[in-house]
CSV table of C-alpha atoms in Angstrom, one decimal:
chain,number,residue,atom,x,y,z
A,1120,UNK,CA,22.0,-4.7,15.9
A,1121,UNK,CA,19.0,-4.0,13.6
A,1122,UNK,CA,16.6,-1.0,14.4
A,1123,UNK,CA,12.9,-2.6,14.8
A,1124,UNK,CA,10.1,-0.6,13.4
A,1125,UNK,CA,6.3,-1.8,13.5
A,1126,UNK,CA,4.6,-2.0,10.2
A,1127,UNK,CA,0.6,-2.1,11.3
A,1128,UNK,CA,-0.3,-4.6,8.5
A,1129,UNK,CA,-1.8,-8.2,8.5
A,1130,UNK,CA,-1.3,-8.1,4.5
A,1131,UNK,CA,1.5,-10.7,3.8
A,1132,UNK,CA,1.9,-9.4,0.3
A,1133,UNK,CA,2.6,-5.8,1.6
A,1134,UNK,CA,5.0,-6.9,4.0
A,1135,UNK,CA,7.3,-9.1,2.2
A,1136,UNK,CA,7.2,-6.2,-0.7
A,1137,UNK,CA,8.2,-3.7,2.0
A,1138,UNK,CA,10.7,-5.8,3.5
A,1139,UNK,CA,12.4,-6.5,0.2
A,1140,UNK,CA,12.9,-3.0,-0.3
A,1141,UNK,CA,13.9,-1.8,3.0
A,1142,UNK,CA,16.7,-4.3,3.1
A,1143,UNK,CA,18.8,-5.0,5.7
A,1144,UNK,CA,18.9,-1.6,7.5
A,1145,UNK,CA,15.7,-2.4,9.7
A,1146,UNK,CA,13.8,-5.4,10.9
A,1147,UNK,CA,10.2,-4.5,10.2
A,1148,UNK,CA,7.8,-6.5,12.5
A,1149,UNK,CA,4.3,-7.3,11.2
A,1150,UNK,CA,1.0,-6.9,13.5
A,1151,UNK,CA,1.4,-10.8,14.4
A,1152,UNK,CA,5.1,-10.1,15.3
A,1153,UNK,CA,3.9,-8.2,18.3
A,1154,UNK,CA,0.9,-10.3,19.0
A,1155,UNK,CA,-1.8,-7.6,17.7
A,1156,UNK,CA,-4.4,-9.7,16.4
A,1157,UNK,CA,-7.1,-6.4,16.5
A,1158,UNK,CA,-9.1,-5.8,13.6
A,1159,UNK,CA,-8.4,-2.1,13.3
A,1160,UNK,CA,-10.7,0.1,12.3
A,1161,UNK,CA,-10.2,2.0,8.8
A,1162,UNK,CA,-13.2,4.7,8.8
A,1163,UNK,CA,-11.6,7.2,7.6
A,1164,UNK,CA,-12.5,8.6,3.9
A,1165,UNK,CA,-9.0,9.3,3.0
A,1166,UNK,CA,-5.9,7.3,2.9
A,1167,UNK,CA,-3.7,10.0,4.8
A,1168,UNK,CA,-6.8,9.4,7.4
A,1169,UNK,CA,-6.8,5.8,7.2
A,1170,UNK,CA,-3.0,5.3,7.5
A,1171,UNK,CA,-3.1,7.4,10.6
A,1172,UNK,CA,-5.6,5.7,12.4
A,1173,UNK,CA,-4.0,2.1,12.1
A,1174,UNK,CA,-0.7,3.8,13.2
A,1175,UNK,CA,-1.9,5.2,16.2
A,1176,UNK,CA,-3.9,2.5,16.7
A,1177,UNK,CA,-0.5,0.9,17.2
A,1178,UNK,CA,1.0,3.2,19.3
A,1179,UNK,CA,-2.2,3.5,21.5
A,1180,UNK,CA,-2.7,0.1,22.4
A,1181,UNK,CA,1.1,-1.6,22.5
A,1182,UNK,CA,3.3,1.5,23.0
A,1183,UNK,CA,5.6,0.8,19.7
A,1184,UNK,CA,7.1,3.2,17.1
A,1185,UNK,CA,5.2,2.3,14.4
A,1186,UNK,CA,4.3,2.9,10.5
A,1187,UNK,CA,0.8,2.3,8.4
A,1188,UNK,CA,0.3,2.7,5.2
A,1189,UNK,CA,-3.2,2.8,2.6
A,1190,UNK,CA,-3.2,2.5,-0.5
A,1191,UNK,CA,-5.8,3.2,-3.5
A,1192,UNK,CA,-6.3,2.7,-7.5
A,1193,UNK,CA,-7.6,6.0,-8.7
A,1194,UNK,CA,-9.6,6.0,-12.0
A,1195,UNK,CA,-10.0,9.1,-13.8
A,1196,UNK,CA,-13.1,7.7,-15.4
A,1197,UNK,CA,-14.9,6.7,-12.5
A,1198,UNK,CA,-14.2,10.0,-10.5
A,1199,UNK,CA,-11.6,8.4,-8.5
A,1200,UNK,CA,-12.8,5.3,-7.5
A,1201,UNK,CA,-12.2,3.1,-5.9
A,1202,UNK,CA,-9.7,4.9,-4.4
A,1203,UNK,CA,-10.1,4.4,-0.4
A,1204,UNK,CA,-12.3,1.7,-1.0
A,1205,UNK,CA,-9.7,-0.4,-3.3
A,1206,UNK,CA,-9.3,-3.2,-1.0
A,1207,UNK,CA,-13.2,-3.7,-0.4
A,1208,UNK,CA,-14.2,-2.3,-4.0
A,1209,UNK,CA,-16.8,-5.3,-4.6
A,1210,UNK,CA,-19.7,-6.2,-2.6
A,1211,UNK,CA,-19.2,-8.9,0.3
A,1212,UNK,CA,-17.0,-9.9,3.3
A,1213,UNK,CA,-13.4,-9.6,3.3
A,1214,UNK,CA,-11.0,-8.5,0.7
A,1215,UNK,CA,-11.5,-10.2,-2.8
A,1216,UNK,CA,-8.7,-9.2,-5.2
A,1217,UNK,CA,-10.6,-11.1,-8.2
A,1218,UNK,CA,-14.4,-9.7,-7.3
A,1219,UNK,CA,-12.3,-6.1,-6.7
A,1220,UNK,CA,-10.5,-6.4,-10.0
A,1221,UNK,CA,-13.7,-7.9,-12.2
A,1222,UNK,CA,-15.8,-5.1,-10.7
A,1223,UNK,CA,-13.5,-2.5,-12.0
A,1224,UNK,CA,-13.3,-4.0,-15.3
A,1225,UNK,CA,-17.1,-4.4,-15.6
A,1226,UNK,CA,-17.0,-1.0,-14.6
A,1227,UNK,CA,-14.8,0.6,-17.2
A,1228,UNK,CA,-16.3,-1.3,-20.4
A,1229,UNK,CA,-16.4,0.6,-23.3
A,1230,UNK,CA,-14.8,3.2,-21.5
A,1231,UNK,CA,-12.1,4.8,-23.9
A,1232,UNK,CA,-10.4,6.9,-21.0
A,1233,UNK,CA,-8.3,3.8,-18.6
A,1234,UNK,CA,-5.6,6.5,-17.1
A,1235,UNK,CA,-5.2,5.3,-13.7
A,1236,UNK,CA,-3.0,6.2,-10.2
A,1237,UNK,CA,-2.0,4.1,-7.7
A,1238,UNK,CA,-1.3,6.1,-4.2
A,1239,UNK,CA,0.2,5.1,-1.1
A,1240,UNK,CA,0.2,7.1,2.1
A,1241,UNK,CA,2.6,6.1,4.9
A,1242,UNK,CA,2.0,7.5,8.5
A,1243,UNK,CA,4.9,7.1,10.7
A,1244,UNK,CA,4.5,7.9,14.6
A,1245,UNK,CA,8.1,8.1,16.2
A,1246,UNK,CA,8.4,9.5,19.4
A,1247,UNK,CA,6.1,12.7,19.8
A,1248,UNK,CA,6.3,13.1,16.1
A,1249,UNK,CA,3.9,12.4,13.1
A,1250,UNK,CA,5.3,12.2,9.6
A,1251,UNK,CA,3.3,11.6,6.1
A,1252,UNK,CA,5.2,10.2,3.2
A,1253,UNK,CA,3.4,9.6,-0.4
A,1254,UNK,CA,4.5,7.8,-3.4
A,1255,UNK,CA,1.9,7.8,-6.6
A,1256,UNK,CA,2.3,5.9,-10.2
A,1257,UNK,CA,0.2,7.0,-13.0
A,1258,UNK,CA,-0.4,4.4,-15.8
A,1259,UNK,CA,-4.0,2.7,-17.2
A,1260,UNK,CA,-6.2,0.1,-16.8
A,1261,UNK,CA,-6.1,-3.1,-19.2
A,1262,UNK,CA,-9.3,-4.6,-20.7
A,1263,UNK,CA,-8.1,-7.8,-19.3
A,1264,UNK,CA,-5.6,-8.9,-16.3
A,1265,UNK,CA,-1.9,-10.3,-17.4
A,1266,UNK,CA,0.5,-12.0,-15.4
A,1267,UNK,CA,0.9,-14.1,-12.6
A,1268,UNK,CA,2.7,-12.2,-10.1
A,1269,UNK,CA,1.9,-9.1,-7.6
A,1270,UNK,CA,-1.1,-9.0,-6.0
A,1271,UNK,CA,-4.6,-6.7,-5.8
A,1272,UNK,CA,-5.5,-4.7,-9.2
A,1273,UNK,CA,-1.6,-5.7,-10.2
A,1274,UNK,CA,-2.9,-8.0,-13.2
A,1275,UNK,CA,-5.3,-4.8,-14.7
A,1276,UNK,CA,-2.5,-2.0,-13.8
A,1277,UNK,CA,0.3,-0.8,-16.5
A,1278,UNK,CA,2.4,1.6,-15.3
A,1279,UNK,CA,3.3,4.7,-17.4
A,1280,UNK,CA,6.0,4.3,-20.2
A,1281,UNK,CA,5.7,0.5,-19.5
A,1282,UNK,CA,4.4,-2.7,-21.8
A,1283,UNK,CA,3.2,-4.6,-19.1
A,1284,UNK,CA,1.2,-5.2,-16.0
A,1285,UNK,CA,2.8,-5.3,-12.5
A,1286,UNK,CA,1.4,-8.5,-12.3
A,1287,UNK,CA,4.1,-9.5,-15.6
A,1288,UNK,CA,7.1,-7.6,-13.7
A,1289,UNK,CA,9.5,-8.9,-11.1
A,1290,UNK,CA,9.4,-7.5,-7.3
A,1291,UNK,CA,12.7,-5.7,-8.3
A,1292,UNK,CA,10.7,-4.2,-11.2
A,1293,UNK,CA,8.0,-3.2,-9.6
A,1294,UNK,CA,9.6,-1.8,-6.6
A,1295,UNK,CA,11.8,0.3,-8.7
A,1296,UNK,CA,8.8,2.6,-10.0
A,1297,UNK,CA,5.7,1.5,-7.5
A,1298,UNK,CA,3.6,4.1,-5.4
A,1299,UNK,CA,4.6,1.1,-2.2
A,1300,UNK,CA,8.3,1.5,-3.6
A,1301,UNK,CA,7.8,5.6,-3.8
A,1302,UNK,CA,6.3,5.9,-0.7
A,1303,UNK,CA,8.8,3.8,1.3
A,1304,UNK,CA,11.8,5.3,-0.2
A,1305,UNK,CA,10.9,8.9,1.7
A,1306,UNK,CA,10.4,6.9,4.7
A,1307,UNK,CA,13.3,5.7,4.8
A,1308,UNK,CA,15.2,8.7,3.7
A,1309,UNK,CA,13.4,10.5,6.9
A,1310,UNK,CA,14.8,7.5,8.7
A,1311,UNK,CA,18.1,7.5,7.5
A,1312,UNK,CA,18.5,11.1,8.9
């Protein structure tokens, strides 16, 4: 029987991406699967802090061992922005990926240095242990969106050594090098020992 572990997310894109990376060993449950419909606060000013807040919320309110992630796109020319605010970069309600991407491109208009990195931090609460795992991928921001796949900033992010954006890559190609893929493999390595 598969071991069950909760991934503290309501983001269906993240959930399906993570389930692909994890494979058959674990059954990854979402917040909806444990009937958690809370708006979990993400008030920390670091990716590590937000990942930990989400995992602690699930552990304290629902009693499950779980892990949570927070991901940020950090752009050199913008002093590391949008960073921890990546999902809520553009003003307005909700998580509007198109508005976030448009604002990013506007802020980088005419800027030569387009170096950036995606960083994912995963906080795992298992029993009385707290562990952190990190993955990052370096690349650059394109001048216009390319591709139909992926989500978030994927259409404007091109990893180092690639000639296409994350949104132009297959799920397998992206997961092999992505920030979330790297952080998840570190998590699995720990869980599998």
